[in-house]
Coordinates of C-alpha atoms and ligand atoms in Angstrom, one line a residue:
M266 CA 163.7 106.8 119.9
V267 CA 165.3 107.5 123.3
E268 CA 167.0 110.8 123.5
G269 CA 170.6 110.9 122.4
G270 CA 172.4 110.6 125.7
R271 CA 170.7 107.3 126.4
R272 CA 171.7 105.8 123.0
L273 CA 174.0 102.9 123.2
I274 CA 176.3 101.6 120.5
A275 CA 177.9 98.3 121.6
G276 CA 180.4 96.2 119.9
N277 CA 180.3 92.4 120.5
W278 CA 183.7 91.0 119.5
K279 CA 182.4 87.4 120.0
M280 CA 185.3 84.9 120.0
H281 CA 187.7 87.3 118.3
G282 CA 190.6 89.2 119.6
T283 CA 193.9 88.8 121.4
A284 CA 196.2 91.5 122.8
T285 CA 196.8 93.0 119.3
A286 CA 193.1 94.0 119.2
L287 CA 193.5 96.5 122.0
S288 CA 194.8 99.1 119.6
E289 CA 191.4 99.0 117.7
A290 CA 189.7 99.8 121.0
R291 CA 192.1 102.6 121.7
A292 CA 191.5 104.0 118.3
V293 CA 187.7 104.0 118.9
A294 CA 188.2 105.7 122.3
A295 CA 190.4 108.4 120.7
A296 CA 188.0 109.1 118.0
V297 CA 185.0 109.2 120.4
A298 CA 186.9 111.7 122.6
R299 CA 187.6 114.0 119.6
R300 CA 184.0 113.8 118.5
Q301 CA 182.8 114.6 122.0
A302 CA 185.1 117.6 122.3
D303 CA 183.5 119.3 119.2
G304 CA 179.9 118.1 119.4
A305 CA 177.1 119.8 121.3
E306 CA 174.6 117.0 120.9
P307 CA 174.4 114.4 123.7
P308 CA 176.8 111.6 122.7
P309 CA 175.8 108.0 122.5
R310 CA 177.2 105.7 125.1
V311 CA 179.8 103.4 123.5
A312 CA 180.7 100.0 124.7
I313 CA 183.0 97.2 123.6
C314 CA 182.4 93.6 124.7
P315 CA 185.5 91.6 124.1
P316 CA 186.2 87.9 125.0
A317 CA 186.5 87.4 128.8
T318 CA 190.3 87.2 128.5
L319 CA 190.5 90.8 127.3
V320 CA 188.0 92.4 129.6
H321 CA 190.6 93.5 132.2
R322 CA 193.2 94.7 129.7
L323 CA 190.5 96.6 127.7
A324 CA 189.2 98.2 130.9
E325 CA 192.7 99.4 131.7
A326 CA 193.3 100.6 128.2
L327 CA 190.0 102.5 128.1
A328 CA 190.0 103.8 131.7
G329 CA 188.9 107.4 131.8
T330 CA 187.9 107.5 128.1
G331 CA 184.2 107.0 128.6
V332 CA 184.1 103.9 126.4
L333 CA 182.6 101.2 128.4
V334 CA 183.7 97.5 128.6
G335 CA 181.2 94.6 128.7
G336 CA 181.2 90.9 129.0
Q337 CA 179.5 88.5 126.6
D338 CA 178.0 86.1 129.1
A339 CA 178.1 85.5 132.8
H340 CA 177.1 82.6 135.1
A341 CA 174.1 83.1 137.3
E342 CA 176.1 82.3 140.5
P343 CA 178.8 84.5 142.0
Q344 CA 181.2 81.5 142.3
G345 CA 181.2 77.8 142.4
A346 CA 182.3 74.5 140.9
C347 CA 181.6 75.6 137.3
T348 CA 184.7 74.8 135.2
G349 CA 185.2 77.3 132.4
D350 CA 182.5 79.7 133.5
V351 CA 182.9 83.4 134.6
S352 CA 180.6 85.1 137.0
A353 CA 179.2 88.6 136.8
E354 CA 181.2 89.5 139.9
M355 CA 184.4 88.4 138.1
L356 CA 183.5 90.6 135.1
R357 CA 182.8 93.5 137.4
D358 CA 186.1 92.9 139.2
A359 CA 187.9 92.9 135.8
G360 CA 186.4 96.3 135.0
A361 CA 183.3 95.5 133.0
S362 CA 180.2 97.6 133.6
L363 CA 177.8 95.8 131.2
V364 CA 177.2 92.2 130.1
I365 CA 175.4 90.7 127.1
L366 CA 173.1 87.9 128.2
G367 CA 170.9 85.5 126.2
H368 CA 172.7 86.0 122.9
S369 CA 171.2 83.7 120.3
E370 CA 174.5 82.0 119.7
R371 CA 174.5 81.0 123.4
R372 CA 170.8 80.1 123.3
A373 CA 171.5 77.8 120.3
S374 CA 174.9 76.3 121.1
Y375 CA 174.4 75.9 124.9
R376 CA 170.7 75.5 125.0
E377 CA 170.2 78.5 127.2
S378 CA 166.6 78.7 128.1
D379 CA 164.6 81.8 128.9
P380 CA 164.6 81.0 132.6
A381 CA 168.3 80.4 132.5
V382 CA 168.8 83.8 130.9
A383 CA 166.6 85.4 133.6
A384 CA 168.8 83.8 136.3
K385 CA 171.9 85.3 134.6
V386 CA 170.2 88.7 134.5
E387 CA 169.6 88.5 138.2
G388 CA 173.3 87.6 138.7
A389 CA 174.3 90.6 136.6
L390 CA 172.1 92.9 138.7
R391 CA 173.5 91.4 141.9
A392 CA 177.0 92.4 140.6
E393 CA 175.9 95.8 139.5
L394 CA 176.4 95.0 135.8
E395 CA 174.0 96.5 133.3
P396 CA 172.5 93.6 131.3
I397 CA 172.0 93.8 127.6
V398 CA 169.3 91.1 127.1
C399 CA 169.1 89.6 123.6
V400 CA 165.9 88.3 121.9
G401 CA 165.1 87.4 118.3
E402 CA 163.4 84.9 116.1
T403 CA 164.9 82.3 113.7
L404 CA 164.2 82.4 110.0
D405 CA 161.7 79.5 110.3
E406 CA 159.9 81.4 113.0
R407 CA 159.8 84.6 110.9
E408 CA 158.6 82.8 107.8
D409 CA 155.9 81.1 110.0
G410 CA 154.6 84.5 111.0
Q411 CA 155.8 83.9 114.6
A412 CA 158.4 86.7 115.0
L413 CA 156.3 88.8 117.4
A414 CA 155.0 85.8 119.4
V415 CA 158.6 84.4 119.8
V416 CA 160.0 87.7 120.9
G417 CA 157.1 88.3 123.2
R418 CA 157.6 84.9 124.9
Q419 CA 161.4 85.6 125.2
L420 CA 160.7 88.9 126.8
A421 CA 158.1 87.5 129.2
T422 CA 160.4 84.8 130.6
S423 CA 164.0 86.2 130.1
L424 CA 163.3 89.4 132.0
P425 CA 163.1 88.9 135.8
D426 CA 161.0 91.2 137.9
A427 CA 164.2 92.4 139.6
L428 CA 164.9 94.5 136.5
N429 CA 162.2 96.9 137.7
G430 CA 163.8 100.3 138.2
R431 CA 167.3 99.0 137.2
A432 CA 169.4 100.0 134.3
F433 CA 169.3 97.5 131.4
A434 CA 169.1 97.4 127.7
L435 CA 167.3 95.1 125.3
A436 CA 168.7 93.9 122.0
Y437 CA 166.5 92.7 119.2
E438 CA 168.7 90.4 117.1
P439 CA 166.8 88.4 114.5
V440 CA 168.9 85.2 114.2
W441 CA 168.7 85.1 110.4
A442 CA 170.3 88.6 110.2
I443 CA 173.4 87.8 112.4
G444 CA 176.5 87.5 110.4
T445 CA 174.6 87.0 107.1
G446 CA 174.6 90.5 105.6
R447 CA 170.8 90.2 105.5
T448 CA 168.9 92.8 107.5
P449 CA 165.1 93.0 108.0
T450 CA 163.3 95.8 106.3
S451 CA 162.8 99.1 108.2
E452 CA 159.2 98.2 108.7
Q453 CA 160.1 94.8 110.2
I454 CA 162.6 96.3 112.6
A455 CA 160.1 99.1 113.6
E456 CA 157.3 96.6 114.1
V457 CA 159.3 94.4 116.5
H458 CA 160.8 97.4 118.3
A459 CA 157.4 98.9 118.9
A460 CA 156.1 95.5 120.2
I461 CA 159.1 95.4 122.6
R462 CA 158.5 98.9 123.8
T463 CA 154.8 98.0 124.5
A464 CA 155.9 94.9 126.4
L465 CA 158.5 96.8 128.4
T466 CA 156.0 99.6 129.4
G467 CA 153.4 97.0 130.1
R468 CA 155.8 95.2 132.4
F469 CA 157.8 98.1 134.0
G470 CA 155.5 101.1 133.5
A471 CA 157.2 104.5 132.9
H472 CA 160.7 102.8 133.5
G473 CA 159.9 100.8 130.4
Q474 CA 159.9 104.0 128.3
T475 CA 163.5 104.6 129.2
I476 CA 165.0 101.2 128.4
P477 CA 167.3 101.4 125.3
I478 CA 166.2 98.9 122.7
L479 CA 169.1 98.1 120.4
Y480 CA 168.9 96.5 117.0
G481 CA 171.6 93.9 116.1
G482 CA 172.2 91.8 113.0
S483 CA 174.5 92.9 110.1
V484 CA 174.7 96.5 111.2
K485 CA 177.4 98.3 109.2
A486 CA 178.4 101.8 108.2
A487 CA 176.1 101.6 105.1
N488 CA 172.9 100.9 107.0
A489 CA 173.5 102.3 110.5
R490 CA 172.1 105.7 110.0
E491 CA 168.8 104.4 108.5
I492 CA 168.3 101.8 111.2
L493 CA 169.1 104.2 114.1
A494 CA 166.6 106.7 112.7
L495 CA 163.7 104.3 113.2
P496 CA 161.3 104.8 116.0
D497 CA 162.1 102.9 119.2
V498 CA 165.6 102.0 117.9
D499 CA 167.9 103.4 120.6
G500 CA 171.2 101.9 119.6
A501 CA 172.9 99.0 117.9
L502 CA 174.6 95.8 119.0
V503 CA 177.3 95.2 116.4
G504 CA 179.2 92.0 115.7
G505 CA 181.6 91.8 112.7
A506 CA 181.7 95.5 112.0
S507 CA 182.9 96.2 115.6
L508 CA 186.2 94.4 115.2
R509 CA 188.0 97.2 113.4
A510 CA 187.9 100.9 114.5
T511 CA 187.5 102.0 110.8
D512 CA 184.3 99.9 110.5
F513 CA 182.9 100.6 113.9
L514 CA 183.4 104.4 114.1
P515 CA 181.0 105.3 111.3
I516 CA 178.3 103.3 113.2
V517 CA 179.2 105.1 116.4
E518 CA 179.0 108.4 114.5
A519 CA 175.5 107.5 113.3
G520 CA 174.6 107.1 116.9
W521 CA 175.0 110.9 117.6
A522 CA 171.4 112.1 117.8
Ligands
LIG772 P1 176.8 90.8 113.1 O1 176.8 92.3 113.3 O2 178.2 90.2 112.8 O3 175.7 90.4 112.2 O4 176.5 90.2 114.6 C1 175.4 90.7 115.3 C2 175.5 90.2 116.7 O5 175.3 89.0 116.9 C3 175.8 91.1 117.8 O6 175.6 90.6 119.0

């Protein structure tokens, strides 16, 4: 596992949240500040990725707290005739410092290909956002014995060379574990994370050792500690359990080294 200070616990609110949700983020920030004040260990980085409409308000609400704000997607281009889309520059301008890219829900619903994800990653780097690039196999692919091959292919073609030397994170999110309450066994998670680490160091050398590899898919208070203790698991990308501070905070707490 990457040393504590590089751990990242990120909440992905998906399409949830209006202004009333800001109080949940404020509660997270207040608890993180209290914990940091009395803890000697390096704290994990904590991020919340709300819907685009809340990025600016969340960034204002969390300014100075150390809790980071991220987007959930960004167009590859800085601007253009792309109705409904938001660029990485716009997220940055609104106060985001990270952005989730290539989430399986976008790969499935909007047919985002690996090269399209790679173009978005380049856009995020151009805007100085830290990309969190998601990979993961479907249930059919896992049952077919293809999990490592699928993730390997996604890594090879979703990660542009421009990432070399740049800050980014990887998230392994098996599609069948997202929102289902099902999680892979510890052995399955460790196997894929080890393969991702090997691929990252093969591609980016020593820099690949420093890239946080997050696990995502039905992470909750009850399983966070066990998952975060696995080798090469450097954090978590949390969906449903990030919406309420009372659910998210025990996961953040498990992220302390
Ligand atoms: P759940 O934690 O709700 O399974 O979602 C995981 C996810 O997709 C985070 O990006």
